[in-house]
Tab-separated table of C-alpha atoms and ligand atoms in Angstrom:
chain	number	residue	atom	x	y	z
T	3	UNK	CA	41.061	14.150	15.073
T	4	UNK	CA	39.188	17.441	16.305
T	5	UNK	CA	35.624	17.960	16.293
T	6	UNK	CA	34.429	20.729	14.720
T	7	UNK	CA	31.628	21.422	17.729
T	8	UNK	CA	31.114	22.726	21.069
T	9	UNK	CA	27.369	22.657	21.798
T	10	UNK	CA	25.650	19.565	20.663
T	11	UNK	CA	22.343	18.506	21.316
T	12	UNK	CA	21.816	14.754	21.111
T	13	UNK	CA	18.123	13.190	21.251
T	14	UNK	CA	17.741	9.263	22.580
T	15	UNK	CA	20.838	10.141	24.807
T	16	UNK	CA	19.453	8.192	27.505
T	17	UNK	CA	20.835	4.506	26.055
T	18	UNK	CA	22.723	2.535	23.672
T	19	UNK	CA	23.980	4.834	20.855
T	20	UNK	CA	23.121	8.449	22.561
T	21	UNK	CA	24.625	7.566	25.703
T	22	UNK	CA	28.057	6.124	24.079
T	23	UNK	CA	28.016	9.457	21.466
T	24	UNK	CA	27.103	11.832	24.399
T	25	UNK	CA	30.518	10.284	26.172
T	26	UNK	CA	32.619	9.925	23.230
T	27	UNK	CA	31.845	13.850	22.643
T	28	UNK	CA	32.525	14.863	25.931
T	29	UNK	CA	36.234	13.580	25.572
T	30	UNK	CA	36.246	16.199	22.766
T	31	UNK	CA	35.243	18.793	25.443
T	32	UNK	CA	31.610	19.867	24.137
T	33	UNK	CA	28.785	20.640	26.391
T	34	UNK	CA	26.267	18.504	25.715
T	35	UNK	CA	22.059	18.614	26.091
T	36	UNK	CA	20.728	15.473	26.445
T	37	UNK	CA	17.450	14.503	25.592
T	38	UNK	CA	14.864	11.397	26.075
T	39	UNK	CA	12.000	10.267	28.236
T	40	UNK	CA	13.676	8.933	31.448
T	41	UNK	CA	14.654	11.953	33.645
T	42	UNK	CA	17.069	9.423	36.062
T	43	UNK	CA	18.992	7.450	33.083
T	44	UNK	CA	19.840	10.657	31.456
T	45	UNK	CA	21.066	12.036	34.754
T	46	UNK	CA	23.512	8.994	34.774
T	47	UNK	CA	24.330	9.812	31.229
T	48	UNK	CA	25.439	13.297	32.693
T	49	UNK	CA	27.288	11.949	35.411
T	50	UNK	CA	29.351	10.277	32.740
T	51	UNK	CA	29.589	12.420	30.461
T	52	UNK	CA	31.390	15.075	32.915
T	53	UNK	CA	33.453	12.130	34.452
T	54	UNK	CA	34.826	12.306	30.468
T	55	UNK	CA	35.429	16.115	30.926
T	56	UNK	CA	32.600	17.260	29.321
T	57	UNK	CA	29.003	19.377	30.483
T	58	UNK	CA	26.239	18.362	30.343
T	59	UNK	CA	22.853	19.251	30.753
T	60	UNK	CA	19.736	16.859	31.317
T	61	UNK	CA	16.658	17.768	29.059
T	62	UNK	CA	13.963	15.476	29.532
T	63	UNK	CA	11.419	15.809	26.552
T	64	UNK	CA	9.230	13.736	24.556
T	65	UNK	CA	10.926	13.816	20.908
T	66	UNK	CA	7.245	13.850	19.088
T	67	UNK	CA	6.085	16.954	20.887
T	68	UNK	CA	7.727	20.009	18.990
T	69	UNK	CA	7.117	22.353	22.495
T	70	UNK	CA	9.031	20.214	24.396
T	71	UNK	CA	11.991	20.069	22.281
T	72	UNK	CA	12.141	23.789	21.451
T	73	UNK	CA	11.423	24.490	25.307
T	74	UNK	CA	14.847	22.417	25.689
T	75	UNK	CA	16.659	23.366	22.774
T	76	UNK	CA	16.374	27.440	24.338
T	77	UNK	CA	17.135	26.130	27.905
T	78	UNK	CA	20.363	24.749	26.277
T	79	UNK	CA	21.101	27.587	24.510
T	80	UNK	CA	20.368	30.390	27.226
T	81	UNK	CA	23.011	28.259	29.468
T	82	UNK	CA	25.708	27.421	27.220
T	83	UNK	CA	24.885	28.976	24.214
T	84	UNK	CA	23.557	28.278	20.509
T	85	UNK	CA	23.359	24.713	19.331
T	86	UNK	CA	26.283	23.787	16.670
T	87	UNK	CA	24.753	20.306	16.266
T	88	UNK	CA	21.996	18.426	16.519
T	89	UNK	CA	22.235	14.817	16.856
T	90	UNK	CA	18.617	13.512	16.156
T	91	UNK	CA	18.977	9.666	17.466
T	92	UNK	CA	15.723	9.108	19.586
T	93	UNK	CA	14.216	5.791	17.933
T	94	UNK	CA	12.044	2.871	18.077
T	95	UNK	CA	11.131	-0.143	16.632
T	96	UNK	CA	9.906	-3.539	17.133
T	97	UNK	CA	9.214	-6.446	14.326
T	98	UNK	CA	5.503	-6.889	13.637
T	99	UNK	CA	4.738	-9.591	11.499
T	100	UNK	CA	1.417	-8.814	8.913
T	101	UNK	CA	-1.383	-11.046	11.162
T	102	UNK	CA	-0.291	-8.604	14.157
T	103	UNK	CA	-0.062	-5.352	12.061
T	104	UNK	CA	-1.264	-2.661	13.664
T	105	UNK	CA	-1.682	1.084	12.036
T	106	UNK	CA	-1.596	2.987	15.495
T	107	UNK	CA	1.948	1.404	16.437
T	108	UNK	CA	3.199	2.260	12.869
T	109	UNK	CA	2.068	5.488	13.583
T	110	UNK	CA	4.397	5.623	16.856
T	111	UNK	CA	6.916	4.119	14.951
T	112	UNK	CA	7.041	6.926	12.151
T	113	UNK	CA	6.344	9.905	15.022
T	114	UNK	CA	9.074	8.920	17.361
T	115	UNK	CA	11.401	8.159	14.194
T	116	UNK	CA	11.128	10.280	11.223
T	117	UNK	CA	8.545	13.670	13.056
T	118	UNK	CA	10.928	13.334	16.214
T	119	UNK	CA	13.888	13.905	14.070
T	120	UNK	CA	12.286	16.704	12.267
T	121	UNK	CA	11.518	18.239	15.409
T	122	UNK	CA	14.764	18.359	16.869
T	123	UNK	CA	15.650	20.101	12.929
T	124	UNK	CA	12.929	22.404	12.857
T	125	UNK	CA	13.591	23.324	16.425
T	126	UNK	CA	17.663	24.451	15.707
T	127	UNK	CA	17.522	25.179	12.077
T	128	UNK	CA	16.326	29.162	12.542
T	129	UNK	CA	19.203	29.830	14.787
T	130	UNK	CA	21.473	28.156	12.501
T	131	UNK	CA	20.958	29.910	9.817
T	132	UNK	CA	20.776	33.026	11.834
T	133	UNK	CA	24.212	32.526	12.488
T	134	UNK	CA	25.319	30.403	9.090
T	135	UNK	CA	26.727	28.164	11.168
T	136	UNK	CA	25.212	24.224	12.088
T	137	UNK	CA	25.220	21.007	11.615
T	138	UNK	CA	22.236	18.589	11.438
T	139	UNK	CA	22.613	14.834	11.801
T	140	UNK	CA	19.985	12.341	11.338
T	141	UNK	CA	20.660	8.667	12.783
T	142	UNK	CA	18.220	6.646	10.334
T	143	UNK	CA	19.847	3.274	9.202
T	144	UNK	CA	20.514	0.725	6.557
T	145	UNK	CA	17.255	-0.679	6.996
T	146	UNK	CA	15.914	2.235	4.817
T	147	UNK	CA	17.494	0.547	1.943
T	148	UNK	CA	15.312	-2.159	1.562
T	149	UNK	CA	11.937	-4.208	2.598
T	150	UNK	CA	12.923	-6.970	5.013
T	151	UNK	CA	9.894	-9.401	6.518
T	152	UNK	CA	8.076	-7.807	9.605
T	153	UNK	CA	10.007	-4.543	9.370
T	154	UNK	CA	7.911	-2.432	7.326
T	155	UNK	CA	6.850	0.465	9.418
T	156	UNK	CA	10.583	0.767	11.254
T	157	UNK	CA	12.082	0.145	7.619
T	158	UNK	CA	9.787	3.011	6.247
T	159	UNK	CA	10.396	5.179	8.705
T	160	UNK	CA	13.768	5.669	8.320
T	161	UNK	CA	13.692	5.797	4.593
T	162	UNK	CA	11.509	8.186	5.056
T	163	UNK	CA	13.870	10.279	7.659
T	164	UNK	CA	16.698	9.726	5.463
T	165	UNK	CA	15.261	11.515	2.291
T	166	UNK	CA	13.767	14.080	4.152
T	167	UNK	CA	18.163	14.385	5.179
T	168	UNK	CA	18.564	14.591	1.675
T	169	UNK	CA	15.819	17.331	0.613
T	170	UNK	CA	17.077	19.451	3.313
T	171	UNK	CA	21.006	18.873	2.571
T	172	UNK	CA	20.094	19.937	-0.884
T	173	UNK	CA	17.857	23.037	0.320
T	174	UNK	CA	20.394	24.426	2.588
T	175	UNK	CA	23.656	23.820	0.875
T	176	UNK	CA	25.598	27.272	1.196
T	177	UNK	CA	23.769	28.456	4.228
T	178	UNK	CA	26.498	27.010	6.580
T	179	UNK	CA	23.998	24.586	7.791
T	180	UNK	CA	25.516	20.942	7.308
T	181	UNK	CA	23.356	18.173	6.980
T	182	UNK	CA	24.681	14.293	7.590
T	183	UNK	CA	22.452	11.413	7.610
T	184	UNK	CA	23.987	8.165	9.460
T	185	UNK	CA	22.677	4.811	8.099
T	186	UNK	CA	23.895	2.228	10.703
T	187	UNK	CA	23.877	-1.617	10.078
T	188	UNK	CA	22.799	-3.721	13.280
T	189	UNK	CA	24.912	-2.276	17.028
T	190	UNK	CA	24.660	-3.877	20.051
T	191	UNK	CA	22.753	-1.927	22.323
T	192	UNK	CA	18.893	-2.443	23.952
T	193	UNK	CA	17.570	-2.221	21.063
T	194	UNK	CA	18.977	-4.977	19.415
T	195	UNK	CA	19.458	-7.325	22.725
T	196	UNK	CA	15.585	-8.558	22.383
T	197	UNK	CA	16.495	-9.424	18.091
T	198	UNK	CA	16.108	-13.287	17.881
T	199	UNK	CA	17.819	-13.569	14.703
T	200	UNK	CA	21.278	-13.674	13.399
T	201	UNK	CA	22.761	-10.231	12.902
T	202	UNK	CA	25.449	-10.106	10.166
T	203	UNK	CA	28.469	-8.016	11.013
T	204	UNK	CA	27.403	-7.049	14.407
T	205	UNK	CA	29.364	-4.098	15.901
T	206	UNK	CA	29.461	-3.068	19.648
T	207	UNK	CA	28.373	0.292	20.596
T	208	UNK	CA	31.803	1.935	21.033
T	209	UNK	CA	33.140	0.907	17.854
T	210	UNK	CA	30.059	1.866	15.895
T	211	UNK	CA	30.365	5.583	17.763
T	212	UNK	CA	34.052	5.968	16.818
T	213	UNK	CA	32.909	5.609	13.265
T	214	UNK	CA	29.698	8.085	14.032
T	215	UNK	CA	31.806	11.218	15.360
T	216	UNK	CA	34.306	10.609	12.850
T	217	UNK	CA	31.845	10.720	10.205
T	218	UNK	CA	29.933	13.697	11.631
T	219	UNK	CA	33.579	15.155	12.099
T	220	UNK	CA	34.036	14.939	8.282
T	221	UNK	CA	30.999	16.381	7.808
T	222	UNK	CA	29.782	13.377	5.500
T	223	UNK	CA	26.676	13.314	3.133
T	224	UNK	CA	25.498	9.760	4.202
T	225	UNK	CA	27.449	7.600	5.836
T	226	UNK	CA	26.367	4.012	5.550
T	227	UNK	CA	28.486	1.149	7.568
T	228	UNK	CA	29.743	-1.492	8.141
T	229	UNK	CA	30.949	-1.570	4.309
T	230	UNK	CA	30.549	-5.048	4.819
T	231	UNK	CA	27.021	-4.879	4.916
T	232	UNK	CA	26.269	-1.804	2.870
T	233	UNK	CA	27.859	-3.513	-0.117
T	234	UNK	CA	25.394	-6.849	0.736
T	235	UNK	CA	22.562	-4.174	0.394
T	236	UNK	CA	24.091	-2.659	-2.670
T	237	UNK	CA	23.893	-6.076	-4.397
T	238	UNK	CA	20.274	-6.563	-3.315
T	239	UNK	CA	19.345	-3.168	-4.775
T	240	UNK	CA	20.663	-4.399	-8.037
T	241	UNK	CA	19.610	-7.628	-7.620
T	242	UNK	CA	16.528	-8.422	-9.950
T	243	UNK	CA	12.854	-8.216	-7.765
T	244	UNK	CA	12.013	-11.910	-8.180
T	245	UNK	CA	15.201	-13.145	-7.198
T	246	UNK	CA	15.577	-10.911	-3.774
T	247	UNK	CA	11.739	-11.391	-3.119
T	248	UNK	CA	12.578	-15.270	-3.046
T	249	UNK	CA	15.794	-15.344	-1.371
T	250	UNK	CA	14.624	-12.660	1.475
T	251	UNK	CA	11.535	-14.424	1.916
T	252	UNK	CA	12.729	-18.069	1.729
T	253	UNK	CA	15.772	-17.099	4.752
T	254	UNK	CA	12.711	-15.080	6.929
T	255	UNK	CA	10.705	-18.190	6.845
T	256	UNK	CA	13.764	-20.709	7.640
T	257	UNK	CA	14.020	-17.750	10.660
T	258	UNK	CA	10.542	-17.962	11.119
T	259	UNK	CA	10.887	-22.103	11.427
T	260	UNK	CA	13.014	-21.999	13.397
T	261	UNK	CA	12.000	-19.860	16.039
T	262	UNK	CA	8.949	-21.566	16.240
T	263	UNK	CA	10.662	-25.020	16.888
T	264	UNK	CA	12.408	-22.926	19.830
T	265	UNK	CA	9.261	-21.901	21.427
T	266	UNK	CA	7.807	-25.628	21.031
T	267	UNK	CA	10.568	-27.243	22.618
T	268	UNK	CA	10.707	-24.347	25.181
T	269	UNK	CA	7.505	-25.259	25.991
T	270	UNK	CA	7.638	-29.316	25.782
T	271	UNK	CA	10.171	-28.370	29.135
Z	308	NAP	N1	21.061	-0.569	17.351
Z	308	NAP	C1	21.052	-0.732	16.043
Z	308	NAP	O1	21.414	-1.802	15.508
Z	308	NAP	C2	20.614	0.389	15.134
Z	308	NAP	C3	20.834	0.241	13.760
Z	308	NAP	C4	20.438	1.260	12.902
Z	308	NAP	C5	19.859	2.410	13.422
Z	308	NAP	N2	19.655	2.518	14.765
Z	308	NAP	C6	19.015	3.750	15.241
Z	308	NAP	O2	19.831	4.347	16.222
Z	308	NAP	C7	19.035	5.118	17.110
Z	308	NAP	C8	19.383	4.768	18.547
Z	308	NAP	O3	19.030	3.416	18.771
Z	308	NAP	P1	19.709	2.492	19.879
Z	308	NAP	O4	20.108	1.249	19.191
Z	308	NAP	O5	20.693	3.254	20.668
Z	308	NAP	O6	18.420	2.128	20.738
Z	308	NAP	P2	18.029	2.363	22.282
Z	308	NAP	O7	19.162	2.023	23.172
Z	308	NAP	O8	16.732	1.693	22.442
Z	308	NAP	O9	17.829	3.960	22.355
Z	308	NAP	C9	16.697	4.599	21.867
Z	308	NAP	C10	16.689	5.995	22.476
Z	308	NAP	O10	15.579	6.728	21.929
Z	308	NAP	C11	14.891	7.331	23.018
Z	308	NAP	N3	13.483	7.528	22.698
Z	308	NAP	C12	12.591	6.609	22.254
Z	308	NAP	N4	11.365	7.157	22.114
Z	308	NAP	C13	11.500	8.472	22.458
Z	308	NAP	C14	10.603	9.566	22.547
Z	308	NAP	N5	9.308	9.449	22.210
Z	308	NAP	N6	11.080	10.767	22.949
Z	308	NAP	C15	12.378	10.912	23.299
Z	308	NAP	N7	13.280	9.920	23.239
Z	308	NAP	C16	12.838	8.713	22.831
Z	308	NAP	C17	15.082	6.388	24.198
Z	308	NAP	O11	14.974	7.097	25.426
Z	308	NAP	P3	13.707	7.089	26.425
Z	308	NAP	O12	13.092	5.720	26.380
Z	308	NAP	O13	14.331	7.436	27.737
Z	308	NAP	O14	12.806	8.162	25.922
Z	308	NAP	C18	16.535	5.980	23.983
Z	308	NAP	O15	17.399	6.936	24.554
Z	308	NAP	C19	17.576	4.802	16.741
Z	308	NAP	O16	17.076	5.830	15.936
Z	308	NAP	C20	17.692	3.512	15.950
Z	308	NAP	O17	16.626	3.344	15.048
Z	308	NAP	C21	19.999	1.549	15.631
């Protein structure tokens, strides 16, 4: 397989599924600017990704402040030259159960995931179409399918980031400006080490990558996986309200039971 870019730009490169694409792209040879909070992890990132034969350069930004990212997005280009791709992957997300809910870290929630995505678009997207020539990718997930219990705000967020995919796939078809919106089921990675629940059809980072570039490579619509689980969503979708409201509800509070006879008999130790 080739990939069809040389300069990519990948947010959230810093751990888990930015830091395996970043490496997995540099075996492809593309120069790659890295972006996230934490100046040292990236520069381990780096020093990875050019032990895999690729460049990279270290951007440390703050995906919800547009300045930042367009400050980085021009460093990148001035030194290697204009962006091909942007990989918008920077995300967050924690469960919050309704007696904890809190507005303000919703509101973190939906500016890291969906506004930090659109950042990173906004940012390339004029030089893109400058040239006619780009590719925008937006990692939301199969969580913006449906309502699960405590996942509202993540759940809405990237709903919300993957139709905004879809309005601008729509507005820019035959500009030359791609746009592919990744819906991943559950990967192993920080994010999902703290998760206290079973997660069907688990895949480990690597894997889950392979299937990322080679979707990107393709230069896919959506790309939802594992079909496994995509086709368990599909059903629910279809699935009359009542029904999924009571199965959904009565497996979160078997979870819920559960967990709590954990913590008791953590505790009676
Ligand atoms: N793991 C899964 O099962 C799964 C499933 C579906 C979708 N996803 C999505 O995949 C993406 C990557 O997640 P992951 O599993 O690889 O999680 P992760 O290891 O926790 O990585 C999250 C990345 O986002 C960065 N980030 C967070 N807030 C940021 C901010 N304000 N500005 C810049 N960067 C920020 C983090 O870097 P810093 O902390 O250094 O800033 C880190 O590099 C997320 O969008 C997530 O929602 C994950």
């Amino acid at each position: 397989m080739k990939f069809p870019h040389q300069v990519v730009l990948i947010t959230g490169a810093s751990s888990g599924i930015g830091e395996e694409l970043a490496v997995q792209l540099a075996a492809f040879g593309c120069k790659l600017g890295l972006m996230a909070r934490r100046k040292e992890k990236l520069e381990h990132v780096a020093r990875l990704v050019e032990d895999a034969g690729g460049v990279a350069m270290v951007l440390p930004c703050d995906v919800t402040d547009f300045d930042q990212i367009q400050d980085g997005i021009n460093q990148f280009a001035e030194a290697h030259g204009p962006v091909d791709c942007v990989v918008a992957n920077a995300g967050t997300g924690q469960q919050v159960d309704a007696l904890n809910f809190d507005a303000a870290e919703t509101a973190r929630v939906v500016n890291v995931n969906l506004l930090g995505m659109v950042n990173a678009f906004y940012a390339a997207v004029p030089q893109m179409l400058e040239r006619s020539h780009g590719h925008l990718v937006g990692v939301a997930s199969l969580a913006s399918y449906q309502g699960m219990p405590q996942d509202a705000g993540y759940a809405a967020s990237k709903a919300a980031m993957r139709i905004h995919c879809e309005s601008m796939r729509t507005e820019l078809r035959g500009s030359g400006v791609d746009v592919t919106c990744i819906c991943p089921g559950f990967i192993r990675t920080p994010m999902t080490d703290t998760n206290d629940f079973d997660m069907p059809f688990l895949l480990e980072v690597d894997d889950a990558c392979r299937r990322i570039v080679r979707a990107v490579a393709m230069r896919k619509r959506v790309y939802n996986f594992p079909w496994q689980l995509w086709w368990l969503i599909k059903i629910g979708m279809r699935t009359p309200r009542w029904i999924y409201d009571a199965v959904i509800s009565s497996q979160s509070s078997k979870t819920a039971k559960s967990t709590r006879k954990q913590a008791r008999s953590t505790e009676d130790k």
